[in-house]
Tab-separated table of C-alpha atoms (C1' of nucleotides) in Angstrom:
chain	number	residue	atom	x	y	z
A	17	MET	CA	-34.634	-15.648	-4.721
A	18	LYS	CA	-37.480	-13.696	-3.235
A	19	ASN	CA	-40.542	-12.903	-5.279
A	20	ILE	CA	-41.028	-9.166	-5.381
A	21	ASN	CA	-44.706	-9.645	-4.436
A	22	ASN	CA	-43.789	-11.441	-1.255
A	23	ILE	CA	-41.812	-8.629	0.313
A	24	ASN	CA	-43.529	-7.750	3.564
A	25	ASN	CA	-43.054	-5.190	6.272
A	26	LYS	CA	-40.520	-7.348	8.052
A	27	ASP	CA	-38.255	-7.397	5.026
A	28	ILE	CA	-38.460	-3.646	4.701
A	29	ASN	CA	-37.626	-3.214	8.349
A	30	ASN	CA	-34.743	-5.629	8.052
A	31	ASN	CA	-33.396	-3.670	5.154
A	32	LYS	CA	-33.633	-0.512	7.186
A	33	ILE	CA	-31.771	-2.137	10.056
A	34	ASN	CA	-29.236	-3.703	7.749
A	35	ASN	CA	-28.547	-0.348	6.208
A	36	LYS	CA	-27.929	1.088	9.647
A	37	ILE	CA	-25.570	-1.760	10.461
A	38	TYR	CA	-23.871	-1.323	7.112
A	39	GLU	CA	-23.341	2.371	7.748
A	40	LYS	CA	-21.714	1.624	11.095
A	41	LEU	CA	-19.476	-0.990	9.509
A	42	LYS	CA	-18.485	1.411	6.760
A	43	CYS	CA	-17.593	3.978	9.386
A	44	ARG	CA	-15.332	1.437	11.058
A	45	ALA	CA	-13.785	0.458	7.759
A	46	GLU	CA	-12.912	4.124	7.370
A	47	LEU	CA	-11.155	4.044	10.734
A	48	LEU	CA	-9.103	1.088	9.533
A	49	LEU	CA	-8.258	2.962	6.363
A	50	THR	CA	-7.076	5.940	8.388
A	51	PHE	CA	-4.833	3.706	10.470
A	52	LEU	CA	-3.521	2.058	7.317
A	53	ASN	CA	-2.687	5.375	5.689
A	54	GLU	CA	-0.931	6.511	8.841
A	55	HIS	CA	1.007	3.379	9.765
A	56	LYS	CA	1.337	1.755	6.334
A	57	ARG	CA	0.047	-1.483	7.798
A	58	MET	CA	-3.137	-2.983	9.192
A	59	PRO	CA	-3.785	-2.704	12.934
A	60	SER	CA	-3.901	-5.783	15.124
A	61	TYR	CA	-7.070	-6.606	17.058
A	62	SER	CA	-5.560	-5.053	20.162
A	63	GLU	CA	-4.841	-1.894	18.246
A	64	MET	CA	-8.374	-1.827	16.890
A	65	MET	CA	-9.839	-1.777	20.405
A	66	PRO	CA	-9.032	1.878	21.089
A	67	LEU	CA	-9.628	2.623	17.395
A	68	PHE	CA	-13.227	1.401	17.681
A	69	SER	CA	-13.587	2.609	21.301
A	70	LEU	CA	-14.063	-0.916	22.559
A	71	LYS	CA	-12.776	-2.708	25.645
A	72	SER	CA	-12.899	-6.263	24.407
A	73	LYS	CA	-10.893	-8.027	21.760
A	74	ASN	CA	-13.827	-10.265	21.068
A	75	ALA	CA	-15.985	-7.305	20.078
A	76	VAL	CA	-13.304	-6.428	17.557
A	77	PHE	CA	-13.231	-10.021	16.392
A	78	LYS	CA	-16.950	-9.980	15.641
A	79	ILE	CA	-16.741	-6.654	13.857
A	80	VAL	CA	-13.875	-7.881	11.707
A	81	ASN	CA	-15.951	-10.911	10.754
A	82	ASN	CA	-18.832	-8.668	9.777
A	83	LEU	CA	-16.494	-6.455	7.781
A	84	GLN	CA	-15.371	-9.566	5.970
A	85	LYS	CA	-18.960	-10.703	5.447
A	86	GLU	CA	-19.766	-7.352	3.841
A	87	GLY	CA	-16.698	-7.584	1.642
A	88	PHE	CA	-14.754	-4.664	3.060
A	89	ILE	CA	-11.781	-6.760	4.066
A	90	ILE	CA	-10.357	-10.201	3.360
A	91	LYS	CA	-8.597	-12.641	5.666
A	92	ASP	CA	-5.721	-14.395	3.981
A	93	ASP	CA	-4.512	-17.911	4.625
A	94	LYS	CA	-2.615	-16.795	7.712
A	95	GLY	CA	-5.682	-15.150	9.251
A	96	ARG	CA	-4.263	-11.722	8.616
A	97	ILE	CA	-6.619	-9.111	7.306
A	98	VAL	CA	-6.111	-6.950	4.253
A	99	PHE	CA	-8.470	-4.549	2.604
A	100	ASN	CA	-10.483	-5.952	-0.253
A	101	SER	CA	-8.659	-4.402	-3.167
A	102	ASP	CA	-11.855	-4.323	-5.199
A	103	PHE	CA	-12.900	-1.459	-3.000
A	104	PHE	CA	-9.791	-0.121	-1.397
A	105	SER	CA	-6.218	0.519	-2.199
A	106	PRO	CA	-3.747	-0.925	0.263
A	107	ALA	CA	-1.976	2.421	0.299
A	108	PHE	CA	-3.045	5.917	-0.386
A	109	SER	CA	-6.679	6.007	-1.228
A	110	ILE	CA	-8.313	8.963	-2.756
A	111	LYS	CA	-11.933	9.899	-3.029
A	112	LEU	CA	-13.263	9.688	-6.532
A	113	LEU	CA	-15.997	12.270	-6.773
A	114	GLY	CA	-18.217	13.244	-9.654
A	115	ARG	CA	-17.529	15.151	-12.795
A	116	ILE	CA	-16.679	18.776	-12.748
A	117	GLU	CA	-19.638	19.994	-14.767
A	118	ALA	CA	-21.990	18.019	-12.572
A	119	GLY	CA	-21.326	20.442	-9.766
A	120	PHE	CA	-19.157	20.201	-6.768
A	121	PRO	CA	-20.250	17.461	-4.425
A	122	SER	CA	-21.067	18.234	-0.843
A	123	PRO	CA	-19.032	16.453	1.833
A	124	ALA	CA	-22.093	14.386	2.660
A	125	GLU	CA	-22.033	12.904	-0.811
A	126	GLU	CA	-18.482	11.697	-0.449
A	127	GLU	CA	-18.899	7.963	-0.658
A	128	LEU	CA	-16.323	5.680	0.878
A	129	LEU	CA	-16.944	2.998	-1.691
A	130	ASP	CA	-15.696	5.277	-4.380
A	131	MET	CA	-12.227	5.417	-2.943
A	132	ILE	CA	-9.647	4.218	-5.401
A	133	SER	CA	-5.932	4.117	-5.754
A	134	ILE	CA	-4.306	5.894	-8.646
A	135	ASP	CA	-1.678	3.168	-8.733
A	136	LYS	CA	-4.332	0.537	-9.111
A	137	LEU	CA	-6.104	2.590	-11.729
A	138	LEU	CA	-3.046	2.964	-13.913
A	139	ILE	CA	-0.968	-0.133	-13.274
A	140	LYS	CA	-2.609	-3.329	-14.361
A	141	ASN	CA	0.604	-5.314	-14.427
A	142	PRO	CA	3.006	-4.066	-11.733
A	143	VAL	CA	5.829	-6.393	-12.706
A	144	SER	CA	6.105	-5.423	-16.346
A	145	SER	CA	5.211	-1.760	-15.980
A	146	PHE	CA	7.496	1.156	-15.407
A	147	LEU	CA	7.528	4.900	-15.555
A	148	LEU	CA	9.276	7.110	-18.067
A	149	LYS	CA	9.697	10.840	-17.921
A	150	VAL	CA	8.718	12.516	-21.145
A	151	THR	CA	11.025	14.894	-22.931
A	152	GLY	CA	10.199	16.564	-26.200
A	153	ASP	CA	6.924	17.940	-27.439
A	154	SER	CA	6.064	15.500	-30.206
A	155	MET	CA	2.966	14.231	-28.385
A	156	THR	CA	1.557	17.456	-26.989
A	157	GLU	CA	-1.611	17.280	-29.074
A	158	ALA	CA	-2.353	13.924	-27.464
A	159	GLY	CA	-2.128	15.656	-24.098
A	160	ILE	CA	1.322	14.333	-23.249
A	161	MET	CA	3.514	17.284	-22.342
A	162	PRO	CA	7.238	17.480	-21.667
A	163	GLY	CA	7.876	16.587	-18.034
A	164	ASP	CA	4.921	14.230	-17.784
A	165	TYR	CA	5.429	10.648	-16.747
A	166	VAL	CA	4.094	7.830	-18.872
A	167	VAL	CA	3.282	4.368	-17.556
A	168	VAL	CA	4.686	1.808	-19.965
A	169	ASP	CA	3.713	-1.848	-20.024
A	170	LYS	CA	6.317	-3.903	-21.800
A	171	SER	CA	4.277	-7.100	-21.672
A	172	GLY	CA	1.352	-5.897	-23.759
A	173	THR	CA	1.106	-6.293	-27.489
A	174	ALA	CA	0.797	-3.043	-29.359
A	175	ALA	CA	-2.119	-2.402	-31.648
A	176	GLU	CA	-2.792	0.233	-34.228
A	177	GLY	CA	-3.648	3.538	-32.545
A	178	ASP	CA	-1.734	2.750	-29.358
A	179	ILE	CA	0.929	5.075	-28.120
A	180	VAL	CA	4.118	3.047	-28.045
A	181	ILE	CA	7.730	3.330	-26.975
A	182	ALA	CA	9.672	2.215	-30.005
A	183	GLN	CA	13.187	1.944	-31.252
A	184	VAL	CA	13.501	3.004	-34.826
A	185	ASP	CA	16.802	3.386	-36.649
A	186	ASN	CA	18.714	3.155	-33.375
A	187	ALA	CA	16.794	5.881	-31.556
A	188	TRP	CA	14.064	5.600	-28.950
A	189	THR	CA	10.877	7.546	-29.321
A	190	MET	CA	7.257	7.707	-28.206
A	191	LYS	CA	4.671	7.935	-30.947
A	192	TYR	CA	1.334	6.677	-32.152
A	193	LEU	CA	1.575	3.320	-33.861
A	194	ALA	CA	-0.130	3.360	-37.255
A	195	LYS	CA	-0.143	1.390	-40.465
A	196	GLU	CA	0.563	2.605	-43.974
A	197	ASN	CA	0.607	0.346	-47.002
A	198	GLY	CA	0.782	-2.718	-44.786
A	199	SER	CA	3.837	-1.646	-42.806
A	200	TYR	CA	3.928	0.032	-39.411
A	201	ILE	CA	4.808	3.703	-39.107
A	202	LEU	CA	5.009	6.074	-36.168
A	203	LEU	CA	2.853	9.178	-36.000
A	204	PRO	CA	3.597	12.111	-33.709
A	205	ALA	CA	0.760	14.078	-32.163
A	206	ASN	CA	2.194	17.417	-33.110
A	207	SER	CA	1.596	18.925	-36.496
A	208	ARG	CA	5.110	20.362	-36.539
A	209	TYR	CA	6.613	16.882	-36.742
A	210	LYS	CA	6.440	14.379	-39.563
A	211	ALA	CA	5.591	10.695	-39.508
A	212	ILE	CA	8.444	8.268	-39.013
A	213	LYS	CA	8.730	5.495	-41.563
A	214	PRO	CA	11.377	3.137	-40.238
A	215	LYS	CA	13.981	2.132	-42.791
A	216	ASN	CA	14.935	-0.959	-40.863
A	217	GLU	CA	12.900	-2.933	-38.418
A	218	LEU	CA	10.631	-1.333	-35.862
A	219	VAL	CA	11.152	-2.509	-32.286
A	220	VAL	CA	8.252	-1.784	-29.958
A	221	ALA	CA	9.424	-1.898	-26.350
A	222	GLY	CA	6.139	-1.192	-24.667
A	223	VAL	CA	2.676	0.290	-24.815
A	224	VAL	CA	1.825	3.488	-22.980
A	225	THR	CA	-1.034	2.647	-20.629
A	226	GLY	CA	-1.239	5.853	-18.656
A	227	VAL	CA	-0.080	9.400	-18.264
A	228	VAL	CA	0.725	11.171	-15.029
A	229	ARG	CA	1.391	14.852	-14.597
A	230	GLN	CA	2.353	16.579	-11.413
A	231	TYR	CA	1.790	20.279	-10.783
A	232	LYS	CA	3.947	21.774	-8.119
B	8	MET	CA	34.320	12.239	9.744
B	9	LYS	CA	37.168	10.702	7.804
B	10	ASN	CA	39.795	12.883	6.244
B	11	ILE	CA	39.985	12.215	2.531
B	12	ASN	CA	43.767	11.941	2.779
B	13	ASN	CA	43.554	9.181	5.327
B	14	ILE	CA	41.703	6.724	3.156
B	15	ASN	CA	43.842	3.631	2.860
B	16	ASN	CA	43.590	0.338	1.080
B	17	LYS	CA	41.551	-1.156	3.851
B	18	ASP	CA	38.892	1.468	3.465
B	19	ILE	CA	38.756	0.902	-0.256
B	20	ASN	CA	38.432	-2.828	0.249
B	21	ASN	CA	35.763	-2.265	2.865
B	22	ASN	CA	33.850	-0.125	0.440
B	23	LYS	CA	34.061	-2.844	-2.158
B	24	ILE	CA	32.791	-5.394	0.326
B	25	ASN	CA	30.136	-3.057	1.617
B	26	ASN	CA	28.902	-2.522	-1.912
B	27	LYS	CA	28.615	-6.266	-2.376
B	28	ILE	CA	26.711	-6.569	0.893
B	29	TYR	CA	24.524	-3.656	-0.103
B	30	GLU	CA	23.711	-5.280	-3.434
B	31	LYS	CA	22.661	-8.465	-1.696
B	32	LEU	CA	20.514	-6.519	0.756
B	33	LYS	CA	18.904	-4.622	-2.094
B	34	CYS	CA	18.123	-7.881	-3.791
B	35	ARG	CA	16.399	-9.090	-0.633
B	36	ALA	CA	14.514	-5.845	-0.291
B	37	GLU	CA	13.192	-6.523	-3.774
B	38	LEU	CA	11.964	-9.913	-2.639
B	39	LEU	CA	10.100	-8.228	0.195
B	40	LEU	CA	8.610	-5.765	-2.259
B	41	THR	CA	7.418	-8.596	-4.468
B	42	PHE	CA	5.746	-10.262	-1.503
B	43	LEU	CA	4.178	-6.948	-0.514
B	44	ASN	CA	2.771	-6.345	-3.971
B	45	GLU	CA	1.361	-9.833	-4.056
B	46	HIS	CA	-0.082	-10.134	-0.552
B	47	LYS	CA	-0.708	-6.468	0.231
B	48	ARG	CA	1.128	-6.906	3.533
B	49	MET	CA	4.602	-7.514	4.859
B	50	PRO	CA	5.732	-11.115	5.382
B	51	SER	CA	6.501	-12.406	8.861
B	52	TYR	CA	9.977	-13.686	9.668
B	53	SER	CA	8.766	-17.239	9.146
B	54	GLU	CA	7.451	-16.278	5.742
B	55	MET	CA	10.730	-14.602	4.862
B	56	MET	CA	12.671	-17.821	5.462
B	57	PRO	CA	11.581	-19.511	2.217
B	58	LEU	CA	11.570	-16.092	0.533
B	59	PHE	CA	15.282	-15.653	1.281
B	60	SER	CA	16.025	-19.392	0.937
B	61	LEU	CA	17.072	-19.627	4.572
B	62	LYS	CA	16.444	-22.267	7.203
B	63	SER	CA	16.762	-20.171	10.306
B	64	LYS	CA	14.576	-17.412	11.645
B	65	ASN	CA	17.599	-15.813	13.244
B	66	ALA	CA	19.276	-15.384	9.858
B	67	VAL	CA	16.175	-13.499	8.772
B	68	PHE	CA	16.311	-11.462	11.954
B	69	LYS	CA	19.859	-10.344	11.215
B	70	ILE	CA	19.039	-9.502	7.626
B	71	VAL	CA	16.040	-7.460	8.685
B	72	ASN	CA	18.274	-5.535	11.076
B	73	ASN	CA	20.731	-4.847	8.277
B	74	LEU	CA	17.907	-3.760	5.996
B	75	GLN	CA	16.866	-1.353	8.712
B	76	LYS	CA	20.437	-0.142	9.165
B	77	GLU	CA	20.662	0.626	5.464
B	78	GLY	CA	17.356	2.448	5.564
B	79	PHE	CA	15.346	0.104	3.376
B	80	ILE	CA	12.786	-0.656	6.035
B	81	ILE	CA	11.639	0.754	9.356
B	82	LYS	CA	10.491	-1.029	12.501
B	83	ASP	CA	7.626	0.749	14.174
B	84	ASP	CA	6.886	0.908	17.887
B	85	LYS	CA	5.340	-2.556	17.814
B	86	GLY	CA	8.402	-4.112	16.180
B	87	ARG	CA	6.556	-4.559	12.930
B	88	ILE	CA	8.396	-3.724	9.791
B	89	VAL	CA	7.231	-1.402	7.033
B	90	PHE	CA	9.065	-0.168	4.012
B	91	ASN	CA	10.787	3.167	4.404
B	92	SER	CA	8.385	5.363	2.503
B	93	ASP	CA	11.216	7.668	1.479
B	94	PHE	CA	12.227	4.942	-0.909
B	95	PHE	CA	9.260	2.696	-1.353
B	96	SER	CA	5.576	2.876	-1.652
B	97	PRO	CA	3.651	0.643	0.707
B	98	ALA	CA	1.563	-0.494	-2.220
B	99	PHE	CA	2.162	-0.761	-5.886
B	100	SER	CA	5.614	0.384	-6.709
B	101	ILE	CA	6.756	1.077	-10.183
B	102	LYS	CA	10.177	1.394	-11.597
B	103	LEU	CA	11.069	4.910	-12.577
B	104	LEU	CA	13.487	4.638	-15.440
B	105	GLY	CA	15.193	7.303	-17.463
B	106	ARG	CA	13.933	9.666	-20.047
B	107	ILE	CA	12.755	8.460	-23.391
B	108	GLU	CA	15.261	10.341	-25.496
B	109	ALA	CA	18.077	9.084	-23.300
B	110	GLY	CA	17.613	5.656	-24.742
B	111	PHE	CA	15.842	2.655	-23.397
B	112	PRO	CA	17.443	1.285	-20.266
B	113	SER	CA	18.611	-2.273	-20.123
B	114	PRO	CA	17.144	-4.485	-17.407
B	115	ALA	CA	20.463	-4.347	-15.595
B	116	GLU	CA	20.108	-0.620	-15.199
B	117	GLU	CA	16.763	-0.926	-13.498
B	118	GLU	CA	17.510	0.479	-10.094
B	119	LEU	CA	15.425	-0.569	-7.142
B	120	LEU	CA	15.992	2.707	-5.381
B	121	ASP	CA	14.145	4.490	-8.109
B	122	MET	CA	10.911	2.709	-7.384
B	123	ILE	CA	8.175	5.127	-6.590
B	124	SER	CA	4.467	5.107	-6.086
B	125	ILE	CA	2.325	7.172	-8.378
B	126	ASP	CA	-0.010	7.791	-5.471
B	127	LYS	CA	2.821	9.191	-3.427
B	128	LEU	CA	4.029	11.239	-6.339
B	129	LEU	CA	0.692	12.910	-6.915
B	130	ILE	CA	-0.978	13.017	-3.528
B	131	LYS	CA	0.817	15.158	-1.015
B	132	ASN	CA	-2.153	15.497	1.278
B	133	PRO	CA	-4.285	12.340	1.175
B	134	VAL	CA	-6.980	13.677	3.482
B	135	SER	CA	-7.828	16.812	1.563
B	136	SER	CA	-7.241	15.458	-1.936
B	137	PHE	CA	-9.719	13.847	-4.234
B	138	LEU	CA	-10.146	12.877	-7.832
B	139	LEU	CA	-12.419	14.444	-10.413
B	140	LYS	CA	-13.195	13.162	-13.864
B	141	VAL	CA	-12.793	15.810	-16.497
B	142	THR	CA	-15.547	16.611	-18.951
B	143	GLY	CA	-15.317	19.299	-21.562
B	144	ASP	CA	-12.396	20.363	-23.661
B	145	SER	CA	-11.646	23.794	-22.252
B	146	MET	CA	-8.221	22.751	-20.940
B	147	THR	CA	-6.977	20.606	-23.798
B	148	GLU	CA	-4.100	22.919	-24.624
B	149	ALA	CA	-2.824	22.452	-21.090
B	150	GLY	CA	-2.779	18.722	-21.762
B	151	ILE	CA	-5.949	17.974	-19.809
B	152	MET	CA	-8.279	16.031	-22.068
B	153	PRO	CA	-11.901	14.971	-21.560
B	154	GLY	CA	-11.950	11.715	-19.610
B	155	ASP	CA	-8.787	12.475	-17.685
B	156	TYR	CA	-8.801	12.494	-13.917
B	157	VAL	CA	-7.481	15.490	-12.023
B	158	VAL	CA	-6.168	15.338	-8.466
B	159	VAL	CA	-7.617	18.236	-6.516
B	160	ASP	CA	-6.306	19.467	-3.193
B	161	LYS	CA	-8.907	21.513	-1.383
B	162	SER	CA	-6.562	22.530	1.397
B	163	GLY	CA	-4.052	24.428	-0.731
B	164	THR	CA	-4.254	28.122	-1.425
B	165	ALA	CA	-4.501	28.977	-5.071
B	166	ALA	CA	-1.956	31.223	-6.728
B	167	GLU	CA	-1.890	32.966	-10.048
B	168	GLY	CA	-1.158	30.468	-12.811
B	169	ASP	CA	-2.572	27.492	-10.919
B	170	ILE	CA	-5.279	25.368	-12.427
B	171	VAL	CA	-8.216	25.602	-10.053
B	172	ILE	CA	-11.662	24.162	-9.559
B	173	ALA	CA	-13.835	27.210	-9.090
B	174	GLN	CA	-17.446	28.132	-8.715
B	175	VAL	CA	-18.322	31.198	-10.679
B	176	ASP	CA	-21.832	32.525	-11.124
B	177	ASN	CA	-23.288	29.295	-9.719
B	178	ALA	CA	-21.437	26.951	-12.061
B	179	TRP	CA	-18.391	24.808	-11.428
B	180	THR	CA	-15.490	24.867	-13.794
B	181	MET	CA	-11.805	24.092	-14.106
B	182	LYS	CA	-9.619	26.867	-15.450
B	183	TYR	CA	-6.339	28.693	-15.041
B	184	LEU	CA	-6.475	31.288	-12.293
B	185	ALA	CA	-5.215	34.668	-13.512
B	186	LYS	CA	-5.411	38.294	-12.571
B	187	GLU	CA	-6.685	41.214	-14.632
B	188	ASN	CA	-6.877	44.750	-13.317
B	189	GLY	CA	-6.470	43.523	-9.781
B	190	SER	CA	-9.339	41.045	-9.812
B	191	TYR	CA	-9.164	37.318	-10.441
B	192	ILE	CA	-10.342	35.880	-13.714
B	193	LEU	CA	-10.424	32.361	-15.113
B	194	LEU	CA	-8.584	31.477	-18.302
B	195	PRO	CA	-9.321	28.356	-20.336
B	196	ALA	CA	-6.540	26.582	-22.164
B	197	ASN	CA	-8.385	26.334	-25.405
B	198	SER	CA	-8.370	29.174	-27.886
B	199	ARG	CA	-11.995	28.449	-28.795
B	200	TYR	CA	-13.156	29.546	-25.352
B	201	LYS	CA	-13.076	32.981	-23.781
B	202	ALA	CA	-11.872	34.099	-20.374
B	203	ILE	CA	-14.388	34.096	-17.557
B	204	LYS	CA	-14.720	37.294	-15.609
B	205	PRO	CA	-16.949	36.500	-12.658
B	206	LYS	CA	-19.753	38.959	-12.068
B	207	ASN	CA	-20.118	37.969	-8.469
B	208	GLU	CA	-17.592	36.413	-6.176
B	209	LEU	CA	-15.183	33.716	-7.252
B	210	VAL	CA	-15.138	30.627	-5.064
B	211	VAL	CA	-12.048	28.457	-5.470
B	212	ALA	CA	-12.750	24.973	-4.181
B	213	GLY	CA	-9.365	23.462	-4.805
B	214	VAL	CA	-6.125	23.488	-6.719
B	215	VAL	CA	-5.351	20.886	-9.350
B	216	THR	CA	-2.139	19.180	-8.263
B	217	GLY	CA	-1.995	16.375	-10.787
B	218	VAL	CA	-3.449	14.839	-13.894
B	219	VAL	CA	-3.991	11.167	-14.557
B	220	ARG	CA	-4.939	9.604	-17.845
B	221	GLN	CA	-5.637	5.959	-18.479
B	222	TYR	CA	-5.339	4.322	-21.874
B	223	LYS	CA	-7.184	1.075	-22.330
C	8	DT	C1'	48.706	-20.638	11.163
C	9	DT	C1'	45.929	-18.060	14.095
C	10	DA	C1'	42.527	-14.647	14.885
C	11	DT	C1'	38.522	-12.152	13.620
C	12	DA	C1'	34.324	-11.249	11.331
C	13	DC	C1'	30.216	-12.682	9.721
C	14	DA	C1'	26.327	-15.508	7.331
C	15	DG	C1'	23.695	-18.997	8.692
C	16	DT	C1'	21.701	-23.048	11.894
C	17	DG	C1'	18.912	-24.635	15.716
C	18	DA	C1'	16.628	-24.382	19.925
C	19	DA	C1'	14.489	-21.778	23.384
C	20	DC	C1'	12.080	-17.573	25.561
C	21	DG	C1'	8.434	-14.383	26.664
C	22	DT	C1'	4.988	-11.699	24.216
C	23	DT	C1'	1.318	-10.926	21.285
C	24	DC	C1'	-1.573	-12.743	17.998
C	25	DG	C1'	-6.298	-14.408	16.394
C	26	DT	C1'	-9.743	-17.245	18.262
C	27	DT	C1'	-12.957	-19.513	21.482
C	28	DT	C1'	-16.084	-19.879	25.321
C	29	DA	C1'	-19.068	-18.010	28.816
C	30	DC	C1'	-21.443	-14.198	30.389
C	31	DT	C1'	-23.957	-9.328	30.665
C	32	DG	C1'	-26.830	-5.811	29.170
C	33	DT	C1'	-30.117	-3.802	25.723
C	34	DC	C1'	-33.637	-3.444	22.463
C	35	DA	C1'	-37.444	-4.913	19.510
C	36	DA	C1'	-40.949	-8.603	18.257
C	37	DG	C1'	-44.336	-11.624	19.503
D	24	DC	C1'	-43.761	-10.304	30.113
D	25	DT	C1'	-41.054	-13.415	27.667
D	26	DT	C1'	-37.947	-14.471	24.023
D	27	DG	C1'	-34.461	-14.115	20.733
D	28	DA	C1'	-31.020	-11.464	18.507
D	29	DC	C1'	-27.172	-8.918	19.018
D	30	DA	C1'	-23.269	-5.639	20.747
D	31	DG	C1'	-20.056	-5.723	24.016
D	32	DT	C1'	-17.148	-7.541	28.309
D	33	DA	C1'	-13.886	-10.709	30.427
D	34	DA	C1'	-10.897	-14.447	30.707
D	35	DA	C1'	-8.428	-18.159	28.731
D	36	DC	C1'	-6.224	-20.993	24.822
D	37	DG	C1'	-2.806	-22.650	21.442
D	38	DA	C1'	-0.180	-20.860	17.748
D	39	DA	C1'	2.753	-17.682	15.771
D	40	DC	C1'	5.353	-13.772	16.549
D	41	DG	C1'	9.932	-11.179	17.203
D	42	DT	C1'	13.969	-11.872	19.766
D	43	DT	C1'	17.932	-13.997	22.179
D	44	DC	C1'	21.601	-17.297	23.073
D	45	DA	C1'	24.915	-20.775	21.781
D	46	DC	C1'	27.025	-22.805	18.083
D	47	DT	C1'	28.959	-24.073	13.068
D	48	DG	C1'	31.198	-23.205	8.951
D	49	DT	C1'	33.672	-20.152	5.821
D	50	DA	C1'	36.378	-16.463	4.267
D	51	DT	C1'	39.522	-12.642	4.955
D	52	DA	C1'	43.387	-10.198	7.599
D	53	DA	C1'	47.321	-10.261	10.268
DNA sequence: TTATACAGTGAACGTTCGTTTACTGTCAAG
DNA sequence: CTTGACAGTAAACGAACGTTCACTGTATAA
């Protein structure tokens, strides 16, 4: 650790240089991302040469090492490189910009590090998650409209207030899970529907962890 | 083309066999998908050997060719294999099951061919799309709640009825685009707000093509 | 039974991979 | 000016790659 009082001109200059180097690396990481989006796989070192406008594989090699040092990419046990999924999605990445009310960001503000994958955002557990298309309007007041897709995780344990996929009296439905007089009931998010109080047992098949809607 | 009248027993038997072969191929495609989700890259032939419980690289080679013949995967110009993106996402894939009211599908019904990527579903144009976090409740009745993310495509042309990100009178907002007396106005989807009739020009920055909500 | 088709084995081939070593030019610090 | 750090070039290396060839066993069709 460096004492804040000991920072001298050299450190400041180094930071300035390091930032410049970092910017160049980030630019090259973007080139890799473009290739990945286009080819659905990472380029080899030979393929990176024209990508980075270089004539030597060794130059690529050094750059890849620096990219790894900065955390952009990771080399797996076989020496193959993949994007660090903390920063990047292995597939489609999308720029996450600010909030709407905050004003529309200028292109210059578009930060590479804020690229995320919607898949990664919504799916914490790819194996036990699946998608269901919503029919019916019993959850419209919770913002879940007919035709939306819901991401369901069947491995999670449902808690009060969660939206769950449940089987009650031999029919499947999606409702809020709530408690009344010590027993679980299902609440719709539409004032035109009534709460469901299961006569028999309540089987919860999964917890809704996300909602996806697609406009044409 | 085969005439329907000419189908004989041999054809029927061949179909039965072909279905069995297809099932086995599909099963192996699933193994590849599992590897892909785990390692964020495709396995090499050597890595597929233990994956398929085989002892010969050539067996893998033949299987890969069959997978390509059936359209599961594609070999690019470098001979490297990637999943056919018509069927599979290169990243997280998620099983798309039926509709909720249709009953909950049994695991046996889970069809591999219905695996999709949410990214691919929502993002038609990765370059010109980005994500915005929603603040404010002016679109709640359209199912867009505060805290949701909206996918915005800035390359599309907005039409009447679209939800757009627009700059009006020096403020950014998300509203329905509508027409009144020949000029464009912005309609909120919340009865507590009024329509916006821009005094000056209306700048549409992008069209909302999707909505994403994440529950904890 | 014989013939045919096909999944899988095993060894070999040329190519490409990621990596290493040695060298060149450039730029800033001392 | 000298020196060190660093980006890039060029050539070479073993290892791993995708592919091919020859062969084995098994199951179905004639």
